[in-house]
Coordinates of C-alpha atoms and ligand atoms in Angstrom, one line a residue:
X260 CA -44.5 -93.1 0.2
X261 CA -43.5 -91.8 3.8
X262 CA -44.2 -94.5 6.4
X263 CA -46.0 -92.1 8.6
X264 CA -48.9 -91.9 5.9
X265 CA -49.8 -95.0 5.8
X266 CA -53.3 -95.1 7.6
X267 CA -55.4 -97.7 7.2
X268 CA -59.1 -96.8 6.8
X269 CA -61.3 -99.0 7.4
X270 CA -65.6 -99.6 8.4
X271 CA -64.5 -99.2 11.7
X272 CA -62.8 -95.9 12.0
X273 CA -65.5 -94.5 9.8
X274 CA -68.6 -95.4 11.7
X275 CA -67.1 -94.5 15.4
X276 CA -68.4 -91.8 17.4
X277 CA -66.1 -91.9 20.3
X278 CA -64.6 -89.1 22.9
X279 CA -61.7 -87.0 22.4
X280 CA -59.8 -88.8 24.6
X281 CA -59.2 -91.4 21.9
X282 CA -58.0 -88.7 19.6
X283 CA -55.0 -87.5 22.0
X284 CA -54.3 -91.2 23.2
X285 CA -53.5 -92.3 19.2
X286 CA -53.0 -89.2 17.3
X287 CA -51.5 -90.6 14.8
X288 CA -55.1 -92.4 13.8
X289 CA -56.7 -89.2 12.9
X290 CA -53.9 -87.0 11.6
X291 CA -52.1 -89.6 9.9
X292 CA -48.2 -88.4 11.8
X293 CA -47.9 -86.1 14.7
X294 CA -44.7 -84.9 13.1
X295 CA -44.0 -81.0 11.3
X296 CA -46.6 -82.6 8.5
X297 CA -49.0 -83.2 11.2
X298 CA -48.8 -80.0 12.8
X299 CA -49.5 -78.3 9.4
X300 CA -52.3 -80.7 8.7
X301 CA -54.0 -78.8 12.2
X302 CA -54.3 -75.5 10.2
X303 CA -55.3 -77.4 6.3
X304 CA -58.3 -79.1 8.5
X305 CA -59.4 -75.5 9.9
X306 CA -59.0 -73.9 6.6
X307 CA -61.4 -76.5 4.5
X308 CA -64.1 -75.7 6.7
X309 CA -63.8 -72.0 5.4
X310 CA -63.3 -73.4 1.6
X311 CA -66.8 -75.1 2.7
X312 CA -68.5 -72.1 3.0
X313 CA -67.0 -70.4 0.1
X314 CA -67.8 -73.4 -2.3
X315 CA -71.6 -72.4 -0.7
X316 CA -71.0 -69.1 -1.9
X317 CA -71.2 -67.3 1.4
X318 CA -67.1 -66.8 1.9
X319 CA -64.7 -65.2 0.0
X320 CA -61.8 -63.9 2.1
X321 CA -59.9 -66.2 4.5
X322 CA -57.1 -65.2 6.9
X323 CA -54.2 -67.2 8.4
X324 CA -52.1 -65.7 11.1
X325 CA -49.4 -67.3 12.8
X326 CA -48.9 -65.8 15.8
X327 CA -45.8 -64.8 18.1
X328 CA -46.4 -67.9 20.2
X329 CA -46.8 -70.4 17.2
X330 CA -50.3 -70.2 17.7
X331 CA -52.9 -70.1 14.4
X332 CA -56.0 -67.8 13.8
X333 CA -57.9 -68.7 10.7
X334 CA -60.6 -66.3 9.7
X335 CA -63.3 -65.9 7.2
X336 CA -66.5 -64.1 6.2
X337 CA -68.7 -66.3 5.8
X338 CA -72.3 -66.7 8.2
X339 CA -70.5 -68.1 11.2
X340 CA -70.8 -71.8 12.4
X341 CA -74.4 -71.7 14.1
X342 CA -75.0 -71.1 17.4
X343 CA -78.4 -72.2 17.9
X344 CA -79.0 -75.4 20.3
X345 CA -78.4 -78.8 18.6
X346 CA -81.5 -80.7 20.3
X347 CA -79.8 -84.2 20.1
X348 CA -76.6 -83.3 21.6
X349 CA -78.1 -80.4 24.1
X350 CA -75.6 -77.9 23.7
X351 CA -75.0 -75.3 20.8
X352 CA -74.1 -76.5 17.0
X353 CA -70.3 -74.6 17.2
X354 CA -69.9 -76.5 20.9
X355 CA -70.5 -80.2 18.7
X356 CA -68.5 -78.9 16.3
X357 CA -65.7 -78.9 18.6
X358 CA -66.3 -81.1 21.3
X359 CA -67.9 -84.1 19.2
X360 CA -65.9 -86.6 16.9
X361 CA -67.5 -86.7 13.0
X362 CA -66.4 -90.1 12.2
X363 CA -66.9 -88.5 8.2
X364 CA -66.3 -84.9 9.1
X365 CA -69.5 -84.5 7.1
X366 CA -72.7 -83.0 8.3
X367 CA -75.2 -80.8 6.8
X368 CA -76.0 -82.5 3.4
X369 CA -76.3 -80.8 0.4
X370 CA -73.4 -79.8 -2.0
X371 CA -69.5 -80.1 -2.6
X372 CA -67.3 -80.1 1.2
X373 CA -63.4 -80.4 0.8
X374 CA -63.3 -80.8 5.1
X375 CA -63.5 -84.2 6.4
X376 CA -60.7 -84.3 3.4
X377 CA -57.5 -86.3 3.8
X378 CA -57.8 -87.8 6.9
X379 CA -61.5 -87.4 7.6
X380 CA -61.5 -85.6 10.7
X381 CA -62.1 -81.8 11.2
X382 CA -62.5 -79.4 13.6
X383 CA -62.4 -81.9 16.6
X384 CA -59.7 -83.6 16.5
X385 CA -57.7 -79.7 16.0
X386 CA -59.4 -78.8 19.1
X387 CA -58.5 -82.7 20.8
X388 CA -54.6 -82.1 20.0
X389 CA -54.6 -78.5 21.1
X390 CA -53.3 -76.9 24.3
X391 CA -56.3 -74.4 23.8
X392 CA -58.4 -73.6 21.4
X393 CA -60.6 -70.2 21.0
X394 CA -63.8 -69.5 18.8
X395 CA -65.5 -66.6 18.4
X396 CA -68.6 -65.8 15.7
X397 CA -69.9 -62.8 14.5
X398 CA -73.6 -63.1 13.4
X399 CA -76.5 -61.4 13.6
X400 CA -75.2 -58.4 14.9
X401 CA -74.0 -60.4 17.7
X402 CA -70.2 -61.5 18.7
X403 CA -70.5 -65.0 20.3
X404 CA -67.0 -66.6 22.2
X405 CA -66.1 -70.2 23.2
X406 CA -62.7 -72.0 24.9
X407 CA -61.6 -75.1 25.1
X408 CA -58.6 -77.0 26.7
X409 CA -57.3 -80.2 25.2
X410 CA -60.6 -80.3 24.0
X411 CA -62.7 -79.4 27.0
X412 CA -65.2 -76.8 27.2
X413 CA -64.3 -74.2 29.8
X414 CA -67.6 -72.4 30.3
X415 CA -70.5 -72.2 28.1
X416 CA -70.7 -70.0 24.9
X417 CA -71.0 -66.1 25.6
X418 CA -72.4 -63.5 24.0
X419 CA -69.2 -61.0 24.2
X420 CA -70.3 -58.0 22.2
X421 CA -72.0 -56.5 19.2
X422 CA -71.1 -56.7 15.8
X423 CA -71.4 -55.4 12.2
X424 CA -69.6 -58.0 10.0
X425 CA -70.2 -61.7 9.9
X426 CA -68.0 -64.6 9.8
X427 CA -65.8 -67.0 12.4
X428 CA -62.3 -66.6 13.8
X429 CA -60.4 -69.5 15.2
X430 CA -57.5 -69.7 17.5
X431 CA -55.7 -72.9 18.7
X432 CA -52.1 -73.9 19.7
X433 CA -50.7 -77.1 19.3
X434 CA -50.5 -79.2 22.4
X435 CA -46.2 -79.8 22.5
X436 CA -47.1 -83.2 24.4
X437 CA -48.7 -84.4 21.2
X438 CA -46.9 -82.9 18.6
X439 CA -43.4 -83.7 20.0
X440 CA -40.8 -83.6 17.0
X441 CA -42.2 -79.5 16.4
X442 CA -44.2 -77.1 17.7
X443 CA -42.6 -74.4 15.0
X444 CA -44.8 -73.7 11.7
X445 CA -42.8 -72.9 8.6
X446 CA -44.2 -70.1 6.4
X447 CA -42.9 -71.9 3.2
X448 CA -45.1 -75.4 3.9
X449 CA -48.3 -73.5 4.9
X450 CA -47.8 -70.7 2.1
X451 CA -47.5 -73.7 -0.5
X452 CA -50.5 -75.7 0.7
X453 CA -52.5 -72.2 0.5
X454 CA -51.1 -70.8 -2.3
X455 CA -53.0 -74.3 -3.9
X456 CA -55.8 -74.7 -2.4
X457 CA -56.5 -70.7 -3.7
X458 CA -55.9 -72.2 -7.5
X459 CA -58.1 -74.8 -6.6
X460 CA -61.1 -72.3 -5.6
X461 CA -61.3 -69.8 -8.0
X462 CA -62.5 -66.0 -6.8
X463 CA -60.9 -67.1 -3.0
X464 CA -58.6 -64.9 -1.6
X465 CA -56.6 -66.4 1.1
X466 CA -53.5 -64.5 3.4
X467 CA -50.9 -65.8 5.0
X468 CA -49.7 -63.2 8.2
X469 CA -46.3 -64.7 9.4
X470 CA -46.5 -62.4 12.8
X471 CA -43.2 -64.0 14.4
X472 CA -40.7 -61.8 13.8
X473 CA -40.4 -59.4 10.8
X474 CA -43.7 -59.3 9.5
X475 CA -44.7 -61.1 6.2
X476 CA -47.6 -61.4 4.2
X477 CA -48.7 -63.2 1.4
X478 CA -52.2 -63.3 -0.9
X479 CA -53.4 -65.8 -3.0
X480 CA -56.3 -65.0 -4.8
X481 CA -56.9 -66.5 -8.5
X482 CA -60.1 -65.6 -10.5
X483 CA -58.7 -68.1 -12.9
X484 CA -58.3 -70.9 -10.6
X485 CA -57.0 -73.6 -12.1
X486 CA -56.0 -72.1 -15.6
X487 CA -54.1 -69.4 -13.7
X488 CA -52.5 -72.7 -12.1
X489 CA -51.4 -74.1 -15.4
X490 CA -49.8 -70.5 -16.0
X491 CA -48.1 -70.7 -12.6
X492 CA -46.8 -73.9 -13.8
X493 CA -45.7 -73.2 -17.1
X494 CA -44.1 -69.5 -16.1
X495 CA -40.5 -70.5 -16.7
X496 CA -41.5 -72.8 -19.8
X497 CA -42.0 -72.3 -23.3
X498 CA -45.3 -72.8 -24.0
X499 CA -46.2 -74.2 -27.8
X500 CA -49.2 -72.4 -28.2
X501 CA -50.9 -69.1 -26.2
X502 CA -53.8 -70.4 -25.3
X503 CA -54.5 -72.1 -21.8
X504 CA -57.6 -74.1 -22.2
X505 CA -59.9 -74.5 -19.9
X506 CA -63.4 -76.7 -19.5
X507 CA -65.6 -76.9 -16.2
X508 CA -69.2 -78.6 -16.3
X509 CA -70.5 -80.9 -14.2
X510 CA -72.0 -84.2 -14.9
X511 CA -73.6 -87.1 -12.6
X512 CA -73.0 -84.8 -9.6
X513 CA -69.1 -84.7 -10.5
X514 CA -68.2 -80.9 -10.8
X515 CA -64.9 -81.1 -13.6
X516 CA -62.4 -78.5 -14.0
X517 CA -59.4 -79.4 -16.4
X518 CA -57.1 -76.7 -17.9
X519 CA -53.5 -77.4 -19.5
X520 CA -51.1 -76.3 -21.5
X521 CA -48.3 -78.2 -23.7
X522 CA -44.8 -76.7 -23.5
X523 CA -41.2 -77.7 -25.4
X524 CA -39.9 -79.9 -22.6
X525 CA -40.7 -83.9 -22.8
X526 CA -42.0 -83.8 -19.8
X527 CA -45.3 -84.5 -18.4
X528 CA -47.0 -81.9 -15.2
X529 CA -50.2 -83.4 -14.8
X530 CA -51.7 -82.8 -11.3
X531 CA -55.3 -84.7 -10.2
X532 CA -57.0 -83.2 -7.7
X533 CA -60.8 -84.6 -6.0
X534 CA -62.1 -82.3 -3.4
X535 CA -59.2 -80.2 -3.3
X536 CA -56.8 -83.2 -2.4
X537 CA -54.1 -84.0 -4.5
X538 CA -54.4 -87.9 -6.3
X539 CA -50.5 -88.6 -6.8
X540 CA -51.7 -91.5 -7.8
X541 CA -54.5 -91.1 -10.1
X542 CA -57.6 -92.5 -10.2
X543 CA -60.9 -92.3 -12.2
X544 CA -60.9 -89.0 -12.5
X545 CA -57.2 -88.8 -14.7
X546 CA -57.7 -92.1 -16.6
X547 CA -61.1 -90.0 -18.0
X548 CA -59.0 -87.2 -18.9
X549 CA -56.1 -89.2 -20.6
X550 CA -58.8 -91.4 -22.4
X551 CA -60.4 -88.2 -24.1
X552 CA -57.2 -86.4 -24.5
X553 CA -56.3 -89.2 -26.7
X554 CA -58.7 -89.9 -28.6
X555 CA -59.7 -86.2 -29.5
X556 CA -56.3 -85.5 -30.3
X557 CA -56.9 -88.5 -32.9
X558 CA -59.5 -87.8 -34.3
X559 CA -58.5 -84.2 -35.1
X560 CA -55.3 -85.5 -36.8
X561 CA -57.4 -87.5 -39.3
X562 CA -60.1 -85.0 -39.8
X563 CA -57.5 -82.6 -40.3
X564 CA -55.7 -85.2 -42.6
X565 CA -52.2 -84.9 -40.3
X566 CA -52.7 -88.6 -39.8
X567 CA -53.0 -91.0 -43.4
X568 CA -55.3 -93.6 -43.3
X569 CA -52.2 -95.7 -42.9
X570 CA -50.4 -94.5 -40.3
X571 CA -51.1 -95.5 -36.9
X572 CA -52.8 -93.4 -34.1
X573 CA -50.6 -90.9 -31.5
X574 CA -50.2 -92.9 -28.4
X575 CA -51.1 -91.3 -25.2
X576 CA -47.5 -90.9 -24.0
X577 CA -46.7 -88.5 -27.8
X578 CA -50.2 -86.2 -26.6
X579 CA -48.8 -85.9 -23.1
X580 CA -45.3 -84.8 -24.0
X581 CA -44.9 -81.2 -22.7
X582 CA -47.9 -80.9 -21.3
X583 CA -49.1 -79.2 -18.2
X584 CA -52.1 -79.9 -16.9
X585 CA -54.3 -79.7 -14.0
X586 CA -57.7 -81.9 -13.4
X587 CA -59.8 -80.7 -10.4
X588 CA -62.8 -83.0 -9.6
X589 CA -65.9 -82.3 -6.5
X590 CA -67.9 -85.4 -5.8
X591 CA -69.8 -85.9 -2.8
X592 CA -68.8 -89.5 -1.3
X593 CA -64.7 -89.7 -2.5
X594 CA -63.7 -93.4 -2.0
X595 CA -59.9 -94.4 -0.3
X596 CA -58.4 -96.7 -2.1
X597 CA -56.4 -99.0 0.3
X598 CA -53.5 -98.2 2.3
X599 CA -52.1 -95.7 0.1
X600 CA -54.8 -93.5 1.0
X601 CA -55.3 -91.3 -1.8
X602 CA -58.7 -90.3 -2.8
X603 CA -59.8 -91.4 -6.5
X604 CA -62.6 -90.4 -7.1
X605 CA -65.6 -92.6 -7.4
X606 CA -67.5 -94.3 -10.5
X607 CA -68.9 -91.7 -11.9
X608 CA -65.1 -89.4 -12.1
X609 CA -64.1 -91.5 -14.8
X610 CA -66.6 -90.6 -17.5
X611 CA -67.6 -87.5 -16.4
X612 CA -64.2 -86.2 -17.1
X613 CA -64.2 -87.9 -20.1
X614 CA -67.3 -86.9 -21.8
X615 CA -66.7 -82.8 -20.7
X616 CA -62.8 -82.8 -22.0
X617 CA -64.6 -84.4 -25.5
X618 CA -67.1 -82.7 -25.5
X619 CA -65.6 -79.2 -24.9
X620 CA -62.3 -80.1 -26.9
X621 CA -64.8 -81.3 -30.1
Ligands
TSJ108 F1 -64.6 -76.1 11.6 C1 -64.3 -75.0 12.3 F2 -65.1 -74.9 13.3 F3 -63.1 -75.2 12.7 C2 -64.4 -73.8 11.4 C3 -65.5 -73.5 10.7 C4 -63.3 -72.9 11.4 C5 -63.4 -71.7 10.6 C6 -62.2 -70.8 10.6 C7 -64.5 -71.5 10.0 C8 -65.6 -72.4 10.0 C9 -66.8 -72.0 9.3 C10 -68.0 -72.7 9.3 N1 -66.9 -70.9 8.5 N2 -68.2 -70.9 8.1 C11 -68.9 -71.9 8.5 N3 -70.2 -72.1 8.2 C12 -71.0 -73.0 8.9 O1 -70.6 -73.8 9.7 C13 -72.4 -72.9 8.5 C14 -73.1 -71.7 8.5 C15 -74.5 -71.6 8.2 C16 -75.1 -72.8 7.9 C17 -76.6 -72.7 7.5 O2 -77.1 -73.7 7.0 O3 -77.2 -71.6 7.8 C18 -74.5 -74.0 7.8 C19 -73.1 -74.0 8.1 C20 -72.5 -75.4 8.0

């Protein structure tokens, strides 16, 4: 593990609802390194908030542009971060958004989020580390605009024009004070990340617009998800059999997805996944899938008399030899597990994994 991940999380940085100030004076806090990975992290916290609204079922087309001047626009079509006047804070719900610290990144109850993922923060802390930042929303026939510098409002939010569509753009450039190792995205790191987090939401289509330069352009869109992810993996293999399986259900408010695949090499591709966030690791969330793998491989070999009553059962390493799988679990209150800082899943990942791969492979 790279020393720059290492973040503790603890109580404290969860419960604080502090100024931005704190964000540019330790950086590092809320986006884990202020190095290249840091810089990308900027764009994967701006993106989630649009994978929000498409897990809500109101988005399903994002945009990512980088621009001539290493700036980012991210677009989608969803119903546009409100406008309407928070009463608590006194200013309008897309001005918190930006100019407010989420300790959690999570607000609005109800449903799945992947934003306020990795490193918990969100839109603030973008709009904190950035030179400028622009928003503009297009919602009830109306186009609404609002800019900030290093996270300070510069005049209030305007109604600019009229428009047809809906959804919300954002625009921000990395402040260079901050992010001093780069300033310079790479197409390859934020087309991989994408190119992911489209398996991971099946029916999304994102596109990467590298405008620096020669033009290039890449789409992601997978009405597979996952499965099509296993394929993805397994497309200079030989598979062992044709069929990519594929289970979703949801259990104890644990939405599963698992799909895999064995091929003829020894080795094992099994990627975890909880809110979109990759569990190198593991967790709760793979030990249910290995348990049920196991044991419903089992028990079909002595159903199916491959296994005599004497012989011993397959151990979990024999299942898992070739395969290629991927296990995607939504829960709504992921734990961190100490300074390693993966996500893994919570109590309930464990058996609900369990009892939908049995269940579905039975
Ligand atoms: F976070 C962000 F501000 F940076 C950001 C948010 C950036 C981008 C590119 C998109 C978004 C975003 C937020 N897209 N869609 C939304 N949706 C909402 O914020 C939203 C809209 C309507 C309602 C509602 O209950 O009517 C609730 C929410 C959270």
């Amino acid at each position: 593990m790279e020393k720059e991940n290492e973040v503790v999380y603890g109580a404290d940085q969860i419960q604080i609802l502090e100024g931005l100030a704190a964000v540019r004076k330790r950086p590092g806090m809320y986006i884990g390194s202020t190095s290249e990975r840091g810089l990308h992290h900027l764009v994967y916290e701006i993106v989630d908030n649009s994978i929000d609204e498409a897990l809500a079922g109101y988005c399903d087309e994002i945009e990512v542009f980088i621009n001539p001047d290493n700036s980012i626009t991210v677009t989608d079509n969803g119903r546009g971060i409100p406008v309407g006047l928070n009463h608590k804070a006194g200013k309008p719900a897309v001005e918190v958004v930006f100019t407010v610290l989420h300790a959690g990144g999570k607000f609005g109850g109800g449903g799945y989020k992947v934003s306020g993922g990795l490193h918990g923060v969100g839109a603030s802390v973008v709009n904190a580390l950035s030179n400028w930042l622009e928003v503009e929303i297009c919602q009830d026939g109306k186009r609404y605009k609002q800019r900030y510098e290093k996270g300070n409002t510069m005049y209030p939010l305007k109604e600019i024009g009229t428009s047809d569509s809906r959804g919300t753009k954002v625009t921000f450039l990395p402040d260079e004070t901050i992010f001093t190792e780069t300033t310079v995205y790479e197409f390859k790191i934020l087309k991989k990340r994408l190119r992911e987090m489209a398996f991971l939401t099946k029916g999304l289509k994102i596109t990467l617009i590298d405008e620096r330069g020669e033009r290039q352009e890449k789409t992601f869109h997978y009405e597979g998800g996952i499965k099509e992810f296993v394929s993805y993996l397994n497309k200079s293999k030989t598979p062992l059999y044709e069929n990519i399986l594929y289970f979703e259900g949801q259990k104890n408010n644990v939405y599963v997805e698992v799909s895999f695949q064995h091929n003829d090499s020894f080795n094992e591709s099994v990627f975890s996944f909880v809110n979109n966030i990759n569990t190198p690791e593991g967790g709760t969330h793979l030990q249910g899938f290995r348990n049920s793998l196991t044991k419903t491989f089992n028990d079909y070999a002595r159903n199916a008399k491959l296994l005599k009553d004497s012989e011993p059962n397959l151990s979990g390493e024999d299942i898992r030899e070739g395969l290629t799988a991927i296990i995607s679990v939504k829960i709504e209150d992921p734990q961190f597990e100490g300074q390693t800082k993966q996500k893994l899943g919570n109590s309930e990942a464990r058996g609900a994994v369990d009892s939908i791969v049995s269940e579905q492979l039975t």
